[in-house]
Amino acid sequence: MIIVFSQTATVEEKSRVKNILEDQGFSIHTSDGLNTSLIGVVGETSRLDMNLIREYDGVEKVLRVQEPYKLANRAFHPEDSVLDVSGVPIGGKKIQVIAGPCSVETQEQVTTIAQAVKAGGASMMRGGAFKPRTSPYSFQGLKELGLEYLKNAREATGLPIVTEIMSADKIERFVEDVDLIQVGARNMQNFELLKELGKTNVPILLKRGLSATIEEWIMSAEYIMAGGNENVILCERGIRTFEHYTRNTLDLSAVLAAKKLTHLPVIVDPSHAAGMWWMVEPLAKAAVAVGADGLLIEVHNNPECAWCDGAQSLKPAKFANLMQELKIIARVIGREA
Ligand code: PEP
Ligand code: MN
């Protein structure tokens, strides 16, 4: 961390700042130029409050020279992390696609869709059993029964299960039953949940929060990793902006940023970003073109009657067609789909 003093800072003000930091165990390197006087603070500076230091008398500005995240940081881990989700490598050459309904509705529904997405080329299946709904009167998910249906669909297809967790009291059950645990946008900053997930060794799919900055999103990954679970996959799913035509605004530049700043796999969910099925295919292609390691796509065999998010769900035939077209884009950028 670098602290730049104002030109009018007195000797006493500068030594006071140095003393406060030295008393906390930091070492200080001083540089006094003709017009600018600054200090470099060396030590575990991520625990320092920049906003507080900026308010000290004599301080002009405070700069971080390092990002506040360590374990997720590409600087300390230059190679891409390739995670193993029950035998499916994610983050490597092959783009992995997770597909399935927004919510698990019936056994027949989830098994039929799982078989269809497998035939279309998906390598994992999704389905919400615990649903974070904006309204308490909307369908809240089949909960434990939904997990049973997902497990039966896994049995029938061999596809690993991706499903969302909403509270820490379900972790034991999820560790037992789920291959990739999803933390939804609404829980991205549920730090107690993240800390508890950090104690498991199950891969975590961490969605970007509704209005989270890229750094906040990475810091949430850091929470999980700091607990000992380094198996984190980031998922860009659109952010809230002033635009209301689309459900959210898909931030594809965040994929580039997250891949530059971290070594974690980054996937894209065009379904929740767009909110409309006809945008899913072109956005999925764009995501692959910018370098996403995978996709999360909502697919329903009868979207008109879906219990949740039918408007953004692809029918199986459209999904299978998209998978074929993704192969072409993947090849152009030296990857496989
Ligand atoms: C979901 O994937 O079902 C979901 C609720 O997504 P998000 O958390 O991105 O809104
Ligand atoms: Mn959904």
mmCIF file of C-alpha atoms and ligand atoms in Angstrom:
data_model
loop_
_atom_site.group_PDB
_atom_site.id
_atom_site.type_symbol
_atom_site.label_atom_id
_atom_site.label_comp_id
_atom_site.label_asym_id
_atom_site.label_seq_id
_atom_site.Cartn_x
_atom_site.Cartn_y
_atom_site.Cartn_z
ATOM 1 C CA MET A 1 0.000 0.000 0.000
ATOM 2 C CA ILE A 2 1.219 3.487 -0.821
ATOM 3 C CA ILE A 3 0.217 6.555 1.174
ATOM 4 C CA VAL A 4 0.788 9.897 -0.508
ATOM 5 C CA PHE A 5 0.987 12.931 1.788
ATOM 6 C CA SER A 6 -0.424 16.300 0.830
ATOM 7 C CA GLN A 7 2.052 19.075 0.088
ATOM 8 C CA THR A 8 0.985 20.871 3.242
ATOM 9 C CA ALA A 9 1.412 17.847 5.519
ATOM 10 C CA THR A 10 3.574 18.630 8.535
ATOM 11 C CA VAL A 11 6.423 16.490 9.837
ATOM 12 C CA GLU A 12 4.282 15.651 12.897
ATOM 13 C CA GLU A 13 1.343 14.501 10.759
ATOM 14 C CA LYS A 14 3.607 12.254 8.686
ATOM 15 C CA SER A 15 5.255 10.688 11.702
ATOM 16 C CA ARG A 16 1.889 10.141 13.339
ATOM 17 C CA VAL A 17 0.714 8.105 10.319
ATOM 18 C CA LYS A 18 3.976 6.130 10.289
ATOM 19 C CA ASN A 19 3.730 5.435 14.015
ATOM 20 C CA ILE A 20 0.148 4.206 13.792
ATOM 21 C CA LEU A 21 1.157 1.729 11.098
ATOM 22 C CA GLU A 22 4.431 0.655 12.712
ATOM 23 C CA ASP A 23 2.563 0.013 15.956
ATOM 24 C CA GLN A 24 0.396 -2.428 14.008
ATOM 25 C CA GLY A 25 3.476 -4.316 12.815
ATOM 26 C CA PHE A 26 3.870 -2.865 9.310
ATOM 27 C CA SER A 27 7.241 -1.778 7.980
ATOM 28 C CA ILE A 28 7.431 1.632 6.362
ATOM 29 C CA HIS A 29 9.563 2.767 3.429
ATOM 30 C CA THR A 30 9.770 6.520 3.084
ATOM 31 C CA SER A 31 10.301 8.453 -0.133
ATOM 32 C CA ASP A 32 10.633 12.239 0.033
ATOM 33 C CA GLY A 33 10.657 13.915 -3.371
ATOM 34 C CA LEU A 34 10.800 17.599 -4.201
ATOM 35 C CA ASN A 35 7.007 17.960 -4.347
ATOM 36 C CA THR A 36 5.702 14.628 -3.204
ATOM 37 C CA SER A 37 6.290 12.757 -0.041
ATOM 38 C CA LEU A 38 4.993 9.222 0.269
ATOM 39 C CA ILE A 39 5.408 6.019 2.223
ATOM 40 C CA GLY A 40 5.193 2.396 1.165
ATOM 41 C CA VAL A 41 3.514 0.152 3.721
ATOM 42 C CA VAL A 42 4.718 -3.451 3.732
ATOM 43 C CA GLY A 43 2.901 -6.314 5.464
ATOM 44 C CA GLU A 44 -0.582 -7.848 5.445
ATOM 45 C CA THR A 45 -2.142 -4.595 4.205
ATOM 46 C CA SER A 46 -5.418 -6.214 3.159
ATOM 47 C CA ARG A 47 -6.546 -5.839 6.779
ATOM 48 C CA LEU A 48 -6.044 -2.058 6.652
ATOM 49 C CA ASP A 49 -9.023 0.221 6.087
ATOM 50 C CA MET A 50 -8.042 2.510 3.199
ATOM 51 C CA ASN A 51 -10.960 4.841 3.836
ATOM 52 C CA LEU A 52 -9.849 5.375 7.419
ATOM 53 C CA ILE A 53 -6.233 6.103 6.476
ATOM 54 C CA ARG A 54 -7.404 8.549 3.815
ATOM 55 C CA GLU A 55 -8.992 10.581 6.622
ATOM 56 C CA TYR A 56 -5.783 10.931 8.663
ATOM 57 C CA ASP A 57 -4.470 14.508 8.810
ATOM 58 C CA GLY A 58 -1.870 15.132 6.117
ATOM 59 C CA VAL A 59 -2.886 12.243 3.857
ATOM 60 C CA GLU A 60 -3.699 13.072 0.233
ATOM 61 C CA LYS A 61 -4.437 9.625 -1.155
ATOM 62 C CA VAL A 62 -4.029 5.920 -0.506
ATOM 63 C CA LEU A 63 -3.269 3.402 -3.247
ATOM 64 C CA ARG A 64 -3.272 -0.346 -3.167
ATOM 65 C CA VAL A 65 -0.509 -1.946 -5.193
ATOM 66 C CA GLN A 66 -1.994 -5.387 -4.812
ATOM 67 C CA GLU A 67 -5.528 -6.699 -5.098
ATOM 68 C CA PRO A 68 -7.165 -7.599 -1.775
ATOM 69 C CA TYR A 69 -7.587 -11.231 -2.870
ATOM 70 C CA LYS A 70 -4.716 -13.692 -2.690
ATOM 71 C CA LEU A 71 -5.876 -17.265 -3.270
ATOM 72 C CA ALA A 72 -7.989 -16.368 -6.293
ATOM 73 C CA ASN A 73 -5.319 -14.046 -7.695
ATOM 74 C CA ARG A 74 -3.680 -15.025 -10.956
ATOM 75 C CA ALA A 75 -0.520 -13.220 -9.868
ATOM 76 C CA PHE A 76 0.169 -16.045 -7.403
ATOM 77 C CA HIS A 77 -1.149 -18.831 -9.649
ATOM 78 C CA PRO A 78 -0.444 -17.973 -13.299
ATOM 79 C CA GLU A 79 -1.932 -21.167 -14.818
ATOM 80 C CA ASP A 80 -5.671 -21.601 -15.325
ATOM 81 C CA SER A 81 -7.230 -23.813 -12.664
ATOM 82 C CA VAL A 82 -8.943 -26.854 -14.105
ATOM 83 C CA LEU A 83 -11.479 -28.183 -11.608
ATOM 84 C CA ASP A 84 -12.870 -31.674 -11.536
ATOM 85 C CA VAL A 85 -16.639 -31.837 -11.089
ATOM 86 C CA SER A 86 -17.346 -35.549 -10.639
ATOM 87 C CA GLY A 87 -15.140 -36.405 -13.604
ATOM 88 C CA VAL A 88 -15.993 -33.364 -15.762
ATOM 89 C CA PRO A 89 -12.983 -31.031 -16.129
ATOM 90 C CA ILE A 90 -13.943 -27.385 -16.106
ATOM 91 C CA GLY A 91 -11.520 -24.609 -17.027
ATOM 92 C CA GLY A 92 -9.592 -26.648 -19.612
ATOM 93 C CA LYS A 93 -9.752 -26.731 -23.394
ATOM 94 C CA LYS A 94 -13.292 -28.061 -23.512
ATOM 95 C CA ILE A 95 -16.200 -25.702 -22.909
ATOM 96 C CA GLN A 96 -18.601 -27.433 -20.537
ATOM 97 C CA VAL A 97 -22.316 -26.789 -20.730
ATOM 98 C CA ILE A 98 -24.686 -27.161 -17.786
ATOM 99 C CA ALA A 99 -28.323 -27.308 -18.844
ATOM 100 C CA GLY A 100 -31.716 -28.030 -17.386
ATOM 101 C CA PRO A 101 -34.869 -26.447 -16.034
ATOM 102 C CA CYS A 102 -35.002 -23.467 -13.719
ATOM 103 C CA SER A 103 -36.908 -25.553 -11.165
ATOM 104 C CA VAL A 104 -37.362 -29.230 -10.575
ATOM 105 C CA GLU A 105 -41.097 -29.823 -11.008
ATOM 106 C CA THR A 106 -41.752 -33.550 -11.282
ATOM 107 C CA GLN A 107 -39.615 -36.669 -11.616
ATOM 108 C CA GLU A 108 -40.745 -37.129 -15.186
ATOM 109 C CA GLN A 109 -39.993 -33.513 -16.073
ATOM 110 C CA VAL A 110 -36.460 -33.490 -14.696
ATOM 111 C CA THR A 111 -35.516 -36.912 -16.064
ATOM 112 C CA THR A 112 -36.942 -36.132 -19.515
ATOM 113 C CA ILE A 113 -35.052 -32.830 -19.677
ATOM 114 C CA ALA A 114 -31.853 -34.383 -18.339
ATOM 115 C CA GLN A 115 -31.984 -37.050 -21.062
ATOM 116 C CA ALA A 116 -32.676 -34.407 -23.699
ATOM 117 C CA VAL A 117 -29.810 -32.119 -22.683
ATOM 118 C CA LYS A 118 -27.460 -35.075 -22.471
ATOM 119 C CA ALA A 119 -28.423 -36.083 -26.002
ATOM 120 C CA GLY A 120 -27.853 -32.465 -27.044
ATOM 121 C CA GLY A 121 -24.310 -32.509 -25.612
ATOM 122 C CA ALA A 122 -24.574 -31.037 -22.095
ATOM 123 C CA SER A 123 -22.004 -32.394 -19.655
ATOM 124 C CA MET A 124 -23.892 -31.512 -16.455
ATOM 125 C CA MET A 125 -27.510 -30.893 -15.578
ATOM 126 C CA ARG A 126 -29.099 -28.156 -13.518
ATOM 127 C CA GLY A 127 -32.412 -27.829 -11.691
ATOM 128 C CA GLY A 128 -33.445 -25.706 -8.733
ATOM 129 C CA ALA A 129 -34.846 -27.510 -5.698
ATOM 130 C CA PHE A 130 -34.535 -24.572 -3.276
ATOM 131 C CA LYS A 131 -35.633 -21.470 -5.160
ATOM 132 C CA PRO A 132 -34.790 -17.876 -4.193
ATOM 133 C CA ARG A 133 -37.959 -16.115 -5.406
ATOM 134 C CA THR A 134 -38.600 -12.394 -5.266
ATOM 135 C CA SER A 135 -42.149 -13.028 -4.019
ATOM 136 C CA PRO A 136 -42.961 -15.278 -1.062
ATOM 137 C CA TYR A 137 -46.134 -16.285 -2.947
ATOM 138 C CA SER A 138 -44.188 -17.712 -5.922
ATOM 139 C CA PHE A 139 -43.255 -21.401 -6.104
ATOM 140 C CA GLN A 140 -40.417 -21.932 -3.628
ATOM 141 C CA GLY A 141 -39.121 -25.224 -4.993
ATOM 142 C CA LEU A 142 -39.668 -28.880 -4.083
ATOM 143 C CA LYS A 143 -36.764 -28.684 -1.629
ATOM 144 C CA GLU A 144 -35.544 -32.139 -0.413
ATOM 145 C CA LEU A 145 -37.957 -33.934 -2.734
ATOM 146 C CA GLY A 146 -36.422 -31.953 -5.607
ATOM 147 C CA LEU A 147 -32.977 -33.239 -4.619
ATOM 148 C CA GLU A 148 -34.310 -36.806 -4.741
ATOM 149 C CA TYR A 149 -35.681 -36.223 -8.236
ATOM 150 C CA LEU A 150 -32.342 -34.768 -9.324
ATOM 151 C CA LYS A 151 -30.475 -37.776 -7.959
ATOM 152 C CA ASN A 152 -32.777 -40.127 -9.848
ATOM 153 C CA ALA A 153 -32.198 -38.117 -13.028
ATOM 154 C CA ARG A 154 -28.439 -38.385 -12.431
ATOM 155 C CA GLU A 155 -28.836 -42.114 -12.019
ATOM 156 C CA ALA A 156 -30.718 -42.272 -15.326
ATOM 157 C CA THR A 157 -28.261 -40.129 -17.313
ATOM 158 C CA GLY A 158 -24.910 -40.114 -15.519
ATOM 159 C CA LEU A 159 -24.864 -36.300 -15.648
ATOM 160 C CA PRO A 160 -23.483 -34.543 -12.542
ATOM 161 C CA ILE A 161 -26.024 -32.365 -10.681
ATOM 162 C CA VAL A 162 -25.769 -28.591 -10.259
ATOM 163 C CA THR A 163 -28.276 -27.044 -7.847
ATOM 164 C CA GLU A 164 -28.561 -23.995 -5.633
ATOM 165 C CA ILE A 165 -28.050 -23.877 -1.889
ATOM 166 C CA MET A 166 -29.723 -21.115 0.114
ATOM 167 C CA SER A 167 -28.727 -21.756 3.700
ATOM 168 C CA ALA A 168 -25.879 -23.297 5.651
ATOM 169 C CA ASP A 169 -28.121 -25.784 7.463
ATOM 170 C CA LYS A 170 -28.477 -27.719 4.190
ATOM 171 C CA ILE A 171 -24.740 -28.081 3.556
ATOM 172 C CA GLU A 172 -24.446 -31.605 4.921
ATOM 173 C CA ARG A 173 -27.220 -32.785 2.635
ATOM 174 C CA PHE A 174 -25.787 -30.974 -0.399
ATOM 175 C CA VAL A 175 -22.288 -32.366 0.198
ATOM 176 C CA GLU A 176 -23.826 -35.824 0.145
ATOM 177 C CA ASP A 177 -26.077 -35.355 -2.901
ATOM 178 C CA VAL A 178 -24.791 -32.599 -5.180
ATOM 179 C CA ASP A 179 -21.806 -32.556 -7.561
ATOM 180 C CA LEU A 180 -21.536 -28.777 -7.995
ATOM 181 C CA ILE A 181 -23.184 -26.517 -5.408
ATOM 182 C CA GLN A 182 -24.532 -23.257 -6.806
ATOM 183 C CA VAL A 183 -24.501 -20.062 -4.756
ATOM 184 C CA GLY A 184 -27.060 -17.808 -6.411
ATOM 185 C CA ALA A 185 -26.745 -14.115 -7.176
ATOM 186 C CA ARG A 186 -28.825 -13.220 -4.125
ATOM 187 C CA ASN A 187 -26.494 -15.054 -1.776
ATOM 188 C CA MET A 188 -23.189 -13.954 -3.270
ATOM 189 C CA GLN A 189 -22.492 -11.859 -0.208
ATOM 190 C CA ASN A 190 -23.994 -14.211 2.367
ATOM 191 C CA PHE A 191 -20.595 -14.421 4.021
ATOM 192 C CA GLU A 192 -21.607 -16.923 6.698
ATOM 193 C CA LEU A 193 -22.835 -19.304 3.984
ATOM 194 C CA LEU A 194 -19.628 -18.763 1.989
ATOM 195 C CA LYS A 195 -17.468 -19.482 5.053
ATOM 196 C CA GLU A 196 -19.333 -22.710 5.757
ATOM 197 C CA LEU A 197 -18.982 -23.786 2.093
ATOM 198 C CA GLY A 198 -15.279 -23.056 2.456
ATOM 199 C CA LYS A 199 -15.069 -25.925 4.943
ATOM 200 C CA THR A 200 -16.334 -28.467 2.389
ATOM 201 C CA ASN A 201 -14.457 -29.826 -0.601
ATOM 202 C CA VAL A 202 -17.346 -29.822 -3.066
ATOM 203 C CA PRO A 203 -16.916 -27.506 -6.098
ATOM 204 C CA ILE A 204 -18.881 -24.274 -5.784
ATOM 205 C CA LEU A 205 -20.476 -22.344 -8.639
ATOM 206 C CA LEU A 206 -20.493 -18.742 -7.468
ATOM 207 C CA LYS A 207 -22.856 -16.486 -9.363
ATOM 208 C CA ARG A 208 -22.169 -12.774 -9.572
ATOM 209 C CA GLY A 209 -24.456 -10.711 -7.321
ATOM 210 C CA LEU A 210 -27.240 -8.602 -8.786
ATOM 211 C CA SER A 211 -25.234 -5.391 -8.473
ATOM 212 C CA ALA A 212 -21.823 -6.719 -7.488
ATOM 213 C CA THR A 213 -18.608 -5.274 -8.813
ATOM 214 C CA ILE A 214 -16.068 -7.676 -10.242
ATOM 215 C CA GLU A 215 -13.881 -7.188 -7.171
ATOM 216 C CA GLU A 216 -16.766 -7.924 -4.773
ATOM 217 C CA TRP A 217 -17.506 -11.094 -6.732
ATOM 218 C CA ILE A 218 -13.876 -12.216 -6.535
ATOM 219 C CA MET A 219 -13.759 -11.372 -2.818
ATOM 220 C CA SER A 220 -16.711 -13.722 -2.316
ATOM 221 C CA ALA A 221 -14.735 -16.453 -4.083
ATOM 222 C CA GLU A 222 -11.853 -15.599 -1.753
ATOM 223 C CA TYR A 223 -14.135 -16.211 1.267
ATOM 224 C CA ILE A 224 -14.773 -19.779 0.102
ATOM 225 C CA MET A 225 -11.124 -20.357 -0.788
ATOM 226 C CA ALA A 226 -9.848 -18.884 2.462
ATOM 227 C CA GLY A 227 -11.785 -21.592 4.308
ATOM 228 C CA GLY A 228 -9.836 -24.269 2.444
ATOM 229 C CA ASN A 229 -12.111 -25.012 -0.513
ATOM 230 C CA GLU A 230 -10.293 -23.762 -3.599
ATOM 231 C CA ASN A 231 -12.768 -25.390 -6.007
ATOM 232 C CA VAL A 232 -14.614 -22.280 -7.086
ATOM 233 C CA ILE A 233 -16.116 -21.559 -10.507
ATOM 234 C CA LEU A 234 -17.305 -18.012 -11.239
ATOM 235 C CA CYS A 235 -20.549 -17.417 -13.146
ATOM 236 C CA GLU A 236 -21.488 -14.135 -14.816
ATOM 237 C CA ARG A 237 -25.302 -13.985 -15.026
ATOM 238 C CA GLY A 238 -26.008 -10.359 -15.882
ATOM 239 C CA ILE A 239 -26.079 -7.364 -13.595
ATOM 240 C CA ARG A 240 -28.707 -4.788 -12.758
ATOM 241 C CA THR A 241 -28.396 -1.608 -14.800
ATOM 242 C CA PHE A 242 -30.762 1.202 -15.839
ATOM 243 C CA GLU A 243 -31.901 -0.967 -18.774
ATOM 244 C CA HIS A 244 -35.218 -2.771 -18.376
ATOM 245 C CA TYR A 245 -35.669 -4.280 -21.820
ATOM 246 C CA THR A 246 -33.574 -7.261 -20.810
ATOM 247 C CA ARG A 247 -33.923 -8.928 -17.392
ATOM 248 C CA ASN A 248 -30.296 -8.027 -16.624
ATOM 249 C CA THR A 249 -27.373 -6.693 -18.622
ATOM 250 C CA LEU A 250 -24.931 -9.435 -19.570
ATOM 251 C CA ASP A 251 -21.462 -8.159 -18.742
ATOM 252 C CA LEU A 252 -19.161 -10.095 -21.041
ATOM 253 C CA SER A 253 -16.262 -7.820 -20.196
ATOM 254 C CA ALA A 254 -16.495 -9.285 -16.678
ATOM 255 C CA VAL A 255 -15.514 -12.665 -18.116
ATOM 256 C CA LEU A 256 -12.350 -11.159 -19.541
ATOM 257 C CA ALA A 257 -11.626 -9.293 -16.318
ATOM 258 C CA ALA A 258 -12.268 -12.288 -14.050
ATOM 259 C CA LYS A 259 -10.044 -14.490 -16.210
ATOM 260 C CA LYS A 260 -7.272 -11.894 -16.190
ATOM 261 C CA LEU A 261 -7.466 -11.232 -12.451
ATOM 262 C CA THR A 262 -8.039 -14.800 -11.255
ATOM 263 C CA HIS A 263 -7.059 -18.321 -12.261
ATOM 264 C CA LEU A 264 -10.580 -19.658 -11.669
ATOM 265 C CA PRO A 265 -12.837 -21.046 -14.396
ATOM 266 C CA VAL A 266 -15.471 -18.530 -15.495
ATOM 267 C CA ILE A 267 -18.782 -19.533 -17.026
ATOM 268 C CA VAL A 268 -21.716 -17.516 -18.349
ATOM 269 C CA ASP A 269 -25.465 -17.839 -17.766
ATOM 270 C CA PRO A 270 -27.132 -16.089 -20.720
ATOM 271 C CA SER A 271 -30.607 -17.263 -19.619
ATOM 272 C CA HIS A 272 -30.876 -15.198 -16.429
ATOM 273 C CA ALA A 273 -29.045 -12.327 -18.111
ATOM 274 C CA ALA A 274 -31.458 -12.003 -21.037
ATOM 275 C CA GLY A 275 -34.719 -13.263 -19.580
ATOM 276 C CA MET A 276 -35.897 -14.069 -23.125
ATOM 277 C CA TRP A 277 -35.238 -17.383 -24.860
ATOM 278 C CA TRP A 278 -34.476 -15.888 -28.271
ATOM 279 C CA MET A 279 -31.496 -13.968 -26.913
ATOM 280 C CA VAL A 280 -29.953 -17.014 -25.263
ATOM 281 C CA GLU A 281 -28.431 -18.549 -28.367
ATOM 282 C CA PRO A 282 -26.576 -15.449 -29.657
ATOM 283 C CA LEU A 283 -25.427 -14.497 -26.151
ATOM 284 C CA ALA A 284 -24.169 -18.029 -25.512
ATOM 285 C CA LYS A 285 -22.140 -17.847 -28.720
ATOM 286 C CA ALA A 286 -20.743 -14.453 -27.730
ATOM 287 C CA ALA A 287 -19.773 -15.824 -24.309
ATOM 288 C CA VAL A 288 -17.820 -18.656 -25.897
ATOM 289 C CA ALA A 289 -16.205 -16.222 -28.313
ATOM 290 C CA VAL A 290 -14.858 -14.053 -25.471
ATOM 291 C CA GLY A 291 -13.390 -17.059 -23.694
ATOM 292 C CA ALA A 292 -15.939 -18.344 -21.180
ATOM 293 C CA ASP A 293 -15.065 -21.829 -19.901
ATOM 294 C CA GLY A 294 -18.656 -22.953 -19.887
ATOM 295 C CA LEU A 295 -22.320 -22.044 -20.010
ATOM 296 C CA LEU A 296 -25.342 -22.454 -17.762
ATOM 297 C CA ILE A 297 -28.480 -22.656 -19.873
ATOM 298 C CA GLU A 298 -32.097 -23.127 -18.875
ATOM 299 C CA VAL A 299 -33.857 -25.784 -20.939
ATOM 300 C CA HIS A 300 -37.462 -26.921 -20.530
ATOM 301 C CA ASN A 301 -39.462 -29.487 -22.486
ATOM 302 C CA ASN A 302 -42.613 -27.390 -22.105
ATOM 303 C CA PRO A 303 -41.534 -23.791 -21.436
ATOM 304 C CA GLU A 304 -45.071 -22.430 -21.897
ATOM 305 C CA CYS A 305 -46.101 -24.276 -18.736
ATOM 306 C CA ALA A 306 -42.853 -24.033 -16.741
ATOM 307 C CA TRP A 307 -43.268 -23.301 -13.032
ATOM 308 C CA CYS A 308 -40.433 -20.781 -13.194
ATOM 309 C CA ASP A 309 -38.535 -18.868 -15.909
ATOM 310 C CA GLY A 310 -40.321 -20.389 -18.913
ATOM 311 C CA ALA A 311 -39.786 -17.212 -20.972
ATOM 312 C CA GLN A 312 -36.020 -17.665 -20.932
ATOM 313 C CA SER A 313 -35.952 -21.445 -21.363
ATOM 314 C CA LEU A 314 -34.880 -23.125 -24.597
ATOM 315 C CA LYS A 315 -36.706 -26.154 -25.921
ATOM 316 C CA PRO A 316 -34.452 -29.234 -26.225
ATOM 317 C CA ALA A 317 -34.248 -29.041 -30.026
ATOM 318 C CA LYS A 318 -33.081 -25.426 -29.927
ATOM 319 C CA PHE A 319 -30.549 -26.350 -27.252
ATOM 320 C CA ALA A 320 -29.175 -29.218 -29.348
ATOM 321 C CA ASN A 321 -28.872 -26.896 -32.325
ATOM 322 C CA LEU A 322 -27.025 -24.319 -30.238
ATOM 323 C CA MET A 323 -24.580 -26.980 -29.054
ATOM 324 C CA GLN A 324 -23.709 -27.804 -32.663
ATOM 325 C CA GLU A 325 -23.097 -24.161 -33.492
ATOM 326 C CA LEU A 326 -20.968 -23.654 -30.400
ATOM 327 C CA LYS A 327 -18.594 -26.317 -31.689
ATOM 328 C CA ILE A 328 -17.800 -24.098 -34.682
ATOM 329 C CA ILE A 329 -17.097 -21.032 -32.542
ATOM 330 C CA ALA A 330 -15.037 -23.061 -30.095
ATOM 331 C CA ARG A 331 -12.905 -24.389 -32.934
ATOM 332 C CA VAL A 332 -12.200 -20.882 -34.247
ATOM 333 C CA ILE A 333 -10.745 -19.852 -30.881
ATOM 334 C CA GLY A 334 -8.781 -23.075 -30.410
ATOM 335 C CA ARG A 335 -11.152 -24.748 -27.986
ATOM 336 C CA GLU A 336 -13.687 -27.552 -28.032
ATOM 337 C CA ALA A 337 -17.386 -27.630 -27.216
HETATM 338 C C1 PEP B 1 -30.847 -19.869 -11.010
HETATM 339 O O1 PEP B 1 -29.817 -20.173 -11.617
HETATM 340 O O2 PEP B 1 -31.813 -20.615 -10.917
HETATM 341 C C2 PEP B 1 -30.948 -18.535 -10.378
HETATM 342 C C3 PEP B 1 -31.889 -18.260 -9.479
HETATM 343 O O3 PEP B 1 -30.026 -17.683 -10.833
HETATM 344 P P1 PEP B 1 -29.493 -16.286 -10.229
HETATM 345 O O4 PEP B 1 -29.032 -16.574 -8.825
HETATM 346 O O5 PEP B 1 -28.387 -15.955 -11.168
HETATM 347 O O6 PEP B 1 -30.633 -15.326 -10.289
HETATM 348 MN MN MN B 2 -34.163 -19.549 -13.381
#
